[in-house]
mmCIF file of C-alpha atoms in Angstrom:
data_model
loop_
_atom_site.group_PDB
_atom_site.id
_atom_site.type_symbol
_atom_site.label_atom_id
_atom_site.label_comp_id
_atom_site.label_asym_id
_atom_site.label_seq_id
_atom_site.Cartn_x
_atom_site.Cartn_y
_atom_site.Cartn_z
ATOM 1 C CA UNK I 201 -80.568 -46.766 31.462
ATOM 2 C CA UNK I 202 -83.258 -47.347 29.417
ATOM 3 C CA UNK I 203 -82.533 -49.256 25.517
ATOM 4 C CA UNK I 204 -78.666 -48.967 24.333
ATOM 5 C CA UNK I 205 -78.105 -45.340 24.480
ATOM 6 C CA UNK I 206 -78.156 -45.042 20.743
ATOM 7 C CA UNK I 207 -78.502 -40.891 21.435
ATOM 8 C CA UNK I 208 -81.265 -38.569 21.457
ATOM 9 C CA UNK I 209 -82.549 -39.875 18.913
ATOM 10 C CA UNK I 210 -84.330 -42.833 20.330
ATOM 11 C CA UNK I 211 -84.516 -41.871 24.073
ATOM 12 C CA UNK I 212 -85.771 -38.017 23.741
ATOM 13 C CA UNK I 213 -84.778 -35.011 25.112
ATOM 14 C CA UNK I 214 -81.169 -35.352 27.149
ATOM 15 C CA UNK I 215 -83.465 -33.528 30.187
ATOM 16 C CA UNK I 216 -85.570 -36.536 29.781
ATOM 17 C CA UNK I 217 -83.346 -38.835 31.532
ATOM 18 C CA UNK I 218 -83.888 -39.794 35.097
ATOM 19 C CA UNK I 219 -81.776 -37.503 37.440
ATOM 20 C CA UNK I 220 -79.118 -39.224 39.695
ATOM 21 C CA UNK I 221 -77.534 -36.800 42.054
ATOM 22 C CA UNK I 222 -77.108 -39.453 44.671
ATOM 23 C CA UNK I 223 -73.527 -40.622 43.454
ATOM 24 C CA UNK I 224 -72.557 -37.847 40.721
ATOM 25 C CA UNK I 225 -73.324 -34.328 40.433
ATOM 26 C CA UNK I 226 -73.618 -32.471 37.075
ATOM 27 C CA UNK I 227 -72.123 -28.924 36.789
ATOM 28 C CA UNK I 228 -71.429 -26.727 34.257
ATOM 29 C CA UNK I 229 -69.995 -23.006 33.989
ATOM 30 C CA UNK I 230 -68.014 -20.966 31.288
ATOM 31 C CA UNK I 231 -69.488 -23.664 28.409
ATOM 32 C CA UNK I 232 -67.726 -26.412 30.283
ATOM 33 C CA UNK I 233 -69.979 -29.492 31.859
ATOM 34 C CA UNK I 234 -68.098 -31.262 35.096
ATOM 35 C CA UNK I 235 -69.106 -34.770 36.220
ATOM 36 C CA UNK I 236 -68.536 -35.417 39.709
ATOM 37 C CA UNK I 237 -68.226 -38.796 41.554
ATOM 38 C CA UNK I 238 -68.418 -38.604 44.920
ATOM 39 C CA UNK I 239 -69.271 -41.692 46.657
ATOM 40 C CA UNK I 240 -66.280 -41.786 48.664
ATOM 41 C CA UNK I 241 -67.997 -44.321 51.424
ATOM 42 C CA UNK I 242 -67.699 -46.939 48.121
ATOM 43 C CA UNK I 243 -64.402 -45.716 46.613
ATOM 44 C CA UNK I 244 -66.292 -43.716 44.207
ATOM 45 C CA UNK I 245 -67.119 -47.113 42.734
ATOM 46 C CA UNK I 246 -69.555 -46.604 39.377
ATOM 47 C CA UNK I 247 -73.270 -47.503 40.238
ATOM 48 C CA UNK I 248 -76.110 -47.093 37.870
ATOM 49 C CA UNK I 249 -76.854 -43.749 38.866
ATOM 50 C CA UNK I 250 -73.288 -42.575 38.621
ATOM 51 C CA UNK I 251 -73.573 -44.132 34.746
ATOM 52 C CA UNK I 252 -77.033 -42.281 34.653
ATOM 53 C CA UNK I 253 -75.099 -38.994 35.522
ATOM 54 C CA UNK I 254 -72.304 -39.547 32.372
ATOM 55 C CA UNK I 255 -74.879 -40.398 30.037
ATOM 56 C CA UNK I 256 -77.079 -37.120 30.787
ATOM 57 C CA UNK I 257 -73.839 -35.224 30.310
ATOM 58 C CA UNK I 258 -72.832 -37.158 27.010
ATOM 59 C CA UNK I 259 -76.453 -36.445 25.433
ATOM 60 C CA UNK I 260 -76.537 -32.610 26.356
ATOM 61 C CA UNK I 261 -72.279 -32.865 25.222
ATOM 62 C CA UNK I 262 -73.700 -33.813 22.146
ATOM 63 C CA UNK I 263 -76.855 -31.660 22.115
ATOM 64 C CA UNK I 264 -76.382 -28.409 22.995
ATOM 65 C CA UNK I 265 -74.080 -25.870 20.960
ATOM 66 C CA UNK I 266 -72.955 -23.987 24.438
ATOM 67 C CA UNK I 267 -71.700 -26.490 25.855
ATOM 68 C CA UNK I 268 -68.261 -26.857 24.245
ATOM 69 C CA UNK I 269 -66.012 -29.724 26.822
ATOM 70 C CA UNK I 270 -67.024 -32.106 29.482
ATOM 71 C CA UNK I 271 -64.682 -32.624 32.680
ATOM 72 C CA UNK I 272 -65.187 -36.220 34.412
ATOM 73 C CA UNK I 273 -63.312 -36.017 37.820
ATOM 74 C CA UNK I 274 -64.219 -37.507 41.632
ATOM 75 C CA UNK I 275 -63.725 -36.519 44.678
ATOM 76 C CA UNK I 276 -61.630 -38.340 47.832
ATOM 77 C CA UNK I 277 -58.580 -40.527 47.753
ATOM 78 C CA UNK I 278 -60.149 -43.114 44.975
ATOM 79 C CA UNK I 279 -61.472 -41.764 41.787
ATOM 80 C CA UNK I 280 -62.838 -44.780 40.991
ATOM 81 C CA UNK I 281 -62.519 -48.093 42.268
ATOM 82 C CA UNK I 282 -64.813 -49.473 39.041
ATOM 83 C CA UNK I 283 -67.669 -51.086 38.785
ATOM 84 C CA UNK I 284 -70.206 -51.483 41.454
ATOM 85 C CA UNK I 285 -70.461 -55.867 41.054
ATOM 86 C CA UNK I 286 -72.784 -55.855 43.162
ATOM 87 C CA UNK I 287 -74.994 -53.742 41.188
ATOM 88 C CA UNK I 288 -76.275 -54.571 37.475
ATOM 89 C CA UNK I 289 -73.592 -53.678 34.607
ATOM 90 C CA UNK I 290 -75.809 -53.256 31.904
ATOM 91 C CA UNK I 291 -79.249 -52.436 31.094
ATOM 92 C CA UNK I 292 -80.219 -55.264 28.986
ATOM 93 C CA UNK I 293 -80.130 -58.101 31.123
ATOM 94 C CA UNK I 294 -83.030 -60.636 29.377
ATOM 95 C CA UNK I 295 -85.412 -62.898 30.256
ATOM 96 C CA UNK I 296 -84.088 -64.982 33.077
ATOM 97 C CA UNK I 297 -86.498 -67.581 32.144
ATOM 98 C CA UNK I 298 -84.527 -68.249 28.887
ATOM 99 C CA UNK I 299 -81.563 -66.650 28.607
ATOM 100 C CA UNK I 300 -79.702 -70.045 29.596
ATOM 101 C CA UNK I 301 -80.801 -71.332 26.130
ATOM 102 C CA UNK I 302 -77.970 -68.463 24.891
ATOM 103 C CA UNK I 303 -76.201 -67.350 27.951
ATOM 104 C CA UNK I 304 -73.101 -65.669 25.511
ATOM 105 C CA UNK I 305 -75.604 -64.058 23.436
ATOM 106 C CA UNK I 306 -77.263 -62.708 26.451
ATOM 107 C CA UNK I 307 -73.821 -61.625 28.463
ATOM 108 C CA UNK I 308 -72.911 -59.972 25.304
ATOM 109 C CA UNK I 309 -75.982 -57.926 24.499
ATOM 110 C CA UNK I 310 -75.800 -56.589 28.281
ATOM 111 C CA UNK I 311 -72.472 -56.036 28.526
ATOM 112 C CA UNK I 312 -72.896 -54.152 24.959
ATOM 113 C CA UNK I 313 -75.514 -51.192 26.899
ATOM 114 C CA UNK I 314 -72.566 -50.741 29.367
ATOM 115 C CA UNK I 315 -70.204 -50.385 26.667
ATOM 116 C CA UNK I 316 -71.597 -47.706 24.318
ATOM 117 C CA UNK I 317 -71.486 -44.880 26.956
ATOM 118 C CA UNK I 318 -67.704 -45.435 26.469
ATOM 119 C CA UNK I 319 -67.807 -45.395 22.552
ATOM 120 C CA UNK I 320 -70.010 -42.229 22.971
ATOM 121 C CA UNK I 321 -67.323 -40.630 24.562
ATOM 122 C CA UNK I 322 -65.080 -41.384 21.806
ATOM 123 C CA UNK I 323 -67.837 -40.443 19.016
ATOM 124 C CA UNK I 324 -68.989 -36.883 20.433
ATOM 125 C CA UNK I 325 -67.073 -34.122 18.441
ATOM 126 C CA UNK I 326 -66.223 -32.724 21.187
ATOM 127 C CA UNK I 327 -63.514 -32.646 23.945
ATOM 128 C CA UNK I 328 -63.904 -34.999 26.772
ATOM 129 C CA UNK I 329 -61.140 -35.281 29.724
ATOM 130 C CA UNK I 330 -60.750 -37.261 32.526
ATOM 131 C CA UNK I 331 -59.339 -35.642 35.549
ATOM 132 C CA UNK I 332 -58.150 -38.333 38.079
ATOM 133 C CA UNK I 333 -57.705 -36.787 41.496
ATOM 134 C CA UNK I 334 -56.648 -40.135 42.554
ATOM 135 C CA UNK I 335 -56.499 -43.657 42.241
ATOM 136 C CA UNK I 336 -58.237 -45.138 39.161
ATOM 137 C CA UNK I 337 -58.961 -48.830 38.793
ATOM 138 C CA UNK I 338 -60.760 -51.389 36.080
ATOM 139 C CA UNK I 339 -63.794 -49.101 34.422
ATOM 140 C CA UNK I 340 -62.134 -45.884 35.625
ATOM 141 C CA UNK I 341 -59.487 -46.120 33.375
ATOM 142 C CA UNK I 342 -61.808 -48.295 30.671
ATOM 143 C CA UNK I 343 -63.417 -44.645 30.739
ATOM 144 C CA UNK I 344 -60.296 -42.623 30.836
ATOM 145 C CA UNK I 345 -58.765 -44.381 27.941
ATOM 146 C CA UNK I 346 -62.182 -43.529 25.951
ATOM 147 C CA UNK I 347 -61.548 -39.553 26.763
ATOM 148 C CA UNK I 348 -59.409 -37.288 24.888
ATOM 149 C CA UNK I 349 -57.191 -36.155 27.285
ATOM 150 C CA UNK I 350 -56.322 -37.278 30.705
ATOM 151 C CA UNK I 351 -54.887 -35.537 33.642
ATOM 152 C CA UNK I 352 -53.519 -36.852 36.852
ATOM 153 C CA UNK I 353 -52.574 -35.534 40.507
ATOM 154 C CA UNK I 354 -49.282 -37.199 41.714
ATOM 155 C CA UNK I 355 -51.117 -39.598 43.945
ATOM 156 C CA UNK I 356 -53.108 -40.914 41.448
ATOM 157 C CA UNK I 357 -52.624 -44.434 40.261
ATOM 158 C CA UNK I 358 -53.736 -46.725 37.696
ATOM 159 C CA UNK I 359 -54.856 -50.325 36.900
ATOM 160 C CA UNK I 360 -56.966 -52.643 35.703
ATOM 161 C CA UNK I 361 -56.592 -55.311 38.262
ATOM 162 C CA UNK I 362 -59.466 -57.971 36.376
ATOM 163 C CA UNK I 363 -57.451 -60.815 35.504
ATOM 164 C CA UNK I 364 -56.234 -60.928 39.466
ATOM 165 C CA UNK I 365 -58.725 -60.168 41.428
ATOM 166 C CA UNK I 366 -61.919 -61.961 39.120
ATOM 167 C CA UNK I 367 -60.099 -63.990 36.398
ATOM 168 C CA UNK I 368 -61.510 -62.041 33.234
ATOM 169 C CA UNK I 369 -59.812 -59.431 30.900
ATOM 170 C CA UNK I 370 -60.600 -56.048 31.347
ATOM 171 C CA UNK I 371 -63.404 -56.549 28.682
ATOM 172 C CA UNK I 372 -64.882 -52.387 27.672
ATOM 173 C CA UNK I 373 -61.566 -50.878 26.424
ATOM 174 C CA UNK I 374 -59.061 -51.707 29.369
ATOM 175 C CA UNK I 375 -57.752 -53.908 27.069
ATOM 176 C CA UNK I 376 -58.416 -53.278 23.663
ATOM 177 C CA UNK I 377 -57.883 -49.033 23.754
ATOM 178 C CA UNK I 378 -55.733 -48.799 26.486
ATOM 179 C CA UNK I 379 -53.633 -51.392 24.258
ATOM 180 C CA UNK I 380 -53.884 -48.867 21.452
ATOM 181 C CA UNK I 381 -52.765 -46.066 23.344
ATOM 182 C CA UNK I 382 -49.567 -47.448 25.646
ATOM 183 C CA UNK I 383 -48.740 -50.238 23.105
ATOM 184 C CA UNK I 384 -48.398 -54.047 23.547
ATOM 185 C CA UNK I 385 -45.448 -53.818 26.203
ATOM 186 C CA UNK I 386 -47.465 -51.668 28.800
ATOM 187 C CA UNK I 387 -50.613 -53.316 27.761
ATOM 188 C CA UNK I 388 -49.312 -56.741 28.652
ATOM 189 C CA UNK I 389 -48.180 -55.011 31.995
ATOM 190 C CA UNK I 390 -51.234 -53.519 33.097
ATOM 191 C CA UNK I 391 -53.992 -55.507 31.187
ATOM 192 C CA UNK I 392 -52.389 -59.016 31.256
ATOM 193 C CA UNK I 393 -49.872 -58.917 34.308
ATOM 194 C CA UNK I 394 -52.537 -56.641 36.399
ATOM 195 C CA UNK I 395 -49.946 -54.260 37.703
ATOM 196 C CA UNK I 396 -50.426 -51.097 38.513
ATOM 197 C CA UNK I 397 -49.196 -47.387 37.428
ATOM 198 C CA UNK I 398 -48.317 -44.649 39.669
ATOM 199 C CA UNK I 399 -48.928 -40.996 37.471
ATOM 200 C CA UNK I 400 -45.363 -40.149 37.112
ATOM 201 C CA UNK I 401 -44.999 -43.316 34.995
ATOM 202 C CA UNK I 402 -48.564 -43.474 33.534
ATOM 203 C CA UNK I 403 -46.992 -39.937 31.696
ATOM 204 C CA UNK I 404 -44.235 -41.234 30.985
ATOM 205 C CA UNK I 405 -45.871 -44.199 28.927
ATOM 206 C CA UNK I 406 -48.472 -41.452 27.370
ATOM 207 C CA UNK I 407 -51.657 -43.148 29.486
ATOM 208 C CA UNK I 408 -52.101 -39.432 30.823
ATOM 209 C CA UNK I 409 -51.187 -36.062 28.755
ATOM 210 C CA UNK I 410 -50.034 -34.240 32.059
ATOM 211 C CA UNK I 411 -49.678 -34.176 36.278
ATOM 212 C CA UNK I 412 -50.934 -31.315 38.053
ATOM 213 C CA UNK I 413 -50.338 -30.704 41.351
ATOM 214 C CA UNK I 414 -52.681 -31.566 44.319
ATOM 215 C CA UNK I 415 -53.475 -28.129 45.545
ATOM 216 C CA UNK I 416 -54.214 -26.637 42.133
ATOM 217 C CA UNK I 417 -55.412 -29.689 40.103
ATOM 218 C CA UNK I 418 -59.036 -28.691 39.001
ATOM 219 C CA UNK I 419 -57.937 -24.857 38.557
ATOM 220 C CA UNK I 420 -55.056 -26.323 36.209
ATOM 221 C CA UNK I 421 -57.609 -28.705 33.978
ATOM 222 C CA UNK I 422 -59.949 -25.871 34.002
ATOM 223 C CA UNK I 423 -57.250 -23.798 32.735
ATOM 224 C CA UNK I 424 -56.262 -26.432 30.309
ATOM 225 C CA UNK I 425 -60.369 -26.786 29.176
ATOM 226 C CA UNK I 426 -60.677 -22.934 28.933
ATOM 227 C CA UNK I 427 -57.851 -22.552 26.244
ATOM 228 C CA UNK I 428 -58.608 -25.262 24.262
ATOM 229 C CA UNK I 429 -62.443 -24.129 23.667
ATOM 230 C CA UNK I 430 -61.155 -20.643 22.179
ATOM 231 C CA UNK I 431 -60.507 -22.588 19.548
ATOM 232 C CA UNK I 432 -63.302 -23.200 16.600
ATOM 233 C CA UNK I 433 -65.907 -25.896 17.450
ATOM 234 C CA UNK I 434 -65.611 -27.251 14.075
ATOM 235 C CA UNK I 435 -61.853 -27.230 13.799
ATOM 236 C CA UNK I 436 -62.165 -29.198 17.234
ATOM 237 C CA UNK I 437 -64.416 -31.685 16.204
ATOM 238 C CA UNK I 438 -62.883 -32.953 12.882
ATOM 239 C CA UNK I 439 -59.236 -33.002 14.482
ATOM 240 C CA UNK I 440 -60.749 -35.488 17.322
ATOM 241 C CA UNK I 441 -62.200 -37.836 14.486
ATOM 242 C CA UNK I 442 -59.092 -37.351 12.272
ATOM 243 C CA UNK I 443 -56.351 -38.137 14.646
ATOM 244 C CA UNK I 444 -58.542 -40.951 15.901
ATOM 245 C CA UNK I 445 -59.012 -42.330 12.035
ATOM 246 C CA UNK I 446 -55.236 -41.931 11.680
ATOM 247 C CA UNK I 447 -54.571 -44.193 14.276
ATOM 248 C CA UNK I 448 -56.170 -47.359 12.868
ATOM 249 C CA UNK I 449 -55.101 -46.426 9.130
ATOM 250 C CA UNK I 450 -51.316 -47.298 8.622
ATOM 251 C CA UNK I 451 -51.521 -46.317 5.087
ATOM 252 C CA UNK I 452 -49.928 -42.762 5.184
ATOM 253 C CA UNK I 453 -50.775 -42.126 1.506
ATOM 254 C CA UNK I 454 -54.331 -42.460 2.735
ATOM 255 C CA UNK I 455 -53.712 -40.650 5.738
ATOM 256 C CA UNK I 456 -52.810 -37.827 3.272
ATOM 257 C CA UNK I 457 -55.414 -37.753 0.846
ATOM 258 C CA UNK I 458 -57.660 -37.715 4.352
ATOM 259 C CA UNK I 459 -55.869 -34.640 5.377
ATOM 260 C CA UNK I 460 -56.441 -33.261 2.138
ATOM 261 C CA UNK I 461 -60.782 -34.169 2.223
ATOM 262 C CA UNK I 462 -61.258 -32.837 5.318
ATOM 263 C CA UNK I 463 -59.520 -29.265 4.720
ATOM 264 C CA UNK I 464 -60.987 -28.882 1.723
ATOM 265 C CA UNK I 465 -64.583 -29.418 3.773
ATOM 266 C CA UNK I 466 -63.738 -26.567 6.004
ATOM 267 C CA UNK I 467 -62.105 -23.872 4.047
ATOM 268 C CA UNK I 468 -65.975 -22.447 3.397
ATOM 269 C CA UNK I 469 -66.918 -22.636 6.976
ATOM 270 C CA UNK I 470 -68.086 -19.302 7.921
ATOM 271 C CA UNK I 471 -65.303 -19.524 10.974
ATOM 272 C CA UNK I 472 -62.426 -20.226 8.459
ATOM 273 C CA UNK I 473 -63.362 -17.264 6.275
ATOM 274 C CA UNK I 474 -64.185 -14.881 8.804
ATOM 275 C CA UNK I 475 -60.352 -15.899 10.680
ATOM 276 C CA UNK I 476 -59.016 -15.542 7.347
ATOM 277 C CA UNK I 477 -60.460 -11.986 6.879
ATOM 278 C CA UNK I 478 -58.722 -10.752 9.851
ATOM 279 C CA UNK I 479 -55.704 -12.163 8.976
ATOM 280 C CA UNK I 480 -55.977 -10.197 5.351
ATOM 281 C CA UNK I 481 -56.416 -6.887 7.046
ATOM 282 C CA UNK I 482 -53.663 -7.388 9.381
ATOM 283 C CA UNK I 483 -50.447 -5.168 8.373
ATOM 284 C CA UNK I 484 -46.964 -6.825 8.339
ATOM 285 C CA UNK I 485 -45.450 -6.553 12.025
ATOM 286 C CA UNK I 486 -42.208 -5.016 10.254
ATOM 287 C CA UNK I 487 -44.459 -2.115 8.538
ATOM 288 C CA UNK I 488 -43.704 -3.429 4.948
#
């Protein structure tokens, strides 16, 4: 990973990027992109290259107009069992010749280039969902938490077991968003008491949207993926950032006036028009 993954922008063309098939593949079909972890000899545990892998598939996300969703799934019993410690977390790790004379600063500014690939998720204006095959600890579900939607098989199970197993808070959303999304009771259950979730209950407290079943779980996200690009890019895009704004405005006047800017911005978008053309020449369904 090479600077702090600002975008294209400062790193070049997405096809630039080193490829890392070793511990993710990239796929795409149908205008949907599919990462794949399989590094099943390490629980699927997130290496460099398997970050490598998202971030190619976040910049062409981003990038290219065909490409309208991105699937993240794994493959084996785990779908993640987070971070790799015993590889580097970040790409920024200093000068190791002076960066006792601000170790925080340092720590942070690392930590920081691991971070962003998760705010990228949440900033691309496009669908991104996590399919977890199976069990899904610490920066699995830091990522899931970061997607749009999230879909689990029924073995599947979730945690972020930090605060037991290396005495620090899950510190790149698997507190902070996953907080957000469950609320403060379930937060303080998974993020502060370390327990884990099995998938019926991780539905039931709205940590995943849906659970497939084991024989038919890609076909059923696929399915899922398929019907919710037939609907406009645009529309897509501006509902992800709107419900996302409306969840860390409380104001519902503003919340309103909100709804009422970003309508307004789209009812001259060739898409709108053209829908509402159709809908013009359409005759009423009882003939009158």
């Amino acid at each position: 990973m090479a600077g702090e993954h600002g975008g294209v922008g400062e790193h070049g063309d997405a096809g630039e990027r080193p490829r890392s098939a070793e511990h993710a593949r990239l796929t795409e079909a149908d205008g949907i992109m599919t990462v794949t972890i399989d590094r099943q000899e390490k629980r699927n545990a997130i290496s460099p290259q398997v970050t490598e892998t998202l971030w190619r598939a976040a910049d062409q996300l981003a990038d290219r107009d065909d490409l309208r969703c991105l699937v993240i799934t794994a493959v084996g019993p785990y779908f993640t069992a987070g971070i790799d410690l015993s590889a580097p977390v970040g790409s920024r790790p200093g000068n190791p010749e002076t960066e006792h004379l601000h170790p925080g600063w340092n720590f942070r500014r690392n930590y920081r280039s691991h971070q962003l690939l998760y705010d990228e998720f949440e900033a691309i204006e496009k669908p991104v969902v996590l399919a977890a095959q199976g069990i899904c600890l610490g920066a699995g579900v830091e990522m899931a938490v970061s997607c749009d939607f999230r879909f689990a098989a029924p073995e599947a199970e979730f945690g972020v077991p930090e605060v037991r197993s290396i005495g620090v808070l899950a510190g790149s959303g698997g507190t902070s968003r996953l907080t957000r999304l469950v609320g403060p009771s379930w937060g303080k259950w998974m993020a502060m008491a370390g327990m884990r979730v099995p998938a019926a209950q991780a539905r039931q407290i709205g940590l995943v949207q849906d659970i497939f079943p084991a024989e038919t779980f890609l076909d059923d996200v696929y399915a899922f993926c398929r019907n919710l690009i037939t609907i406009p890019a645009e529309t897509l895009g501006v509902a992800k950032l709107a419900v996302d704004l409306y969840a860390d405005i409380a104001d519902r006047t503003a919340q309103r006036h909100i709804d009422r800017l970003l309508v307004s911005g789209m009812i001259n978008s060739p898409d709108y028009l053209s829908r509402m053309a159709r809908f013009a020449r359409r005759e009423p369904e009882d003939g009158s």
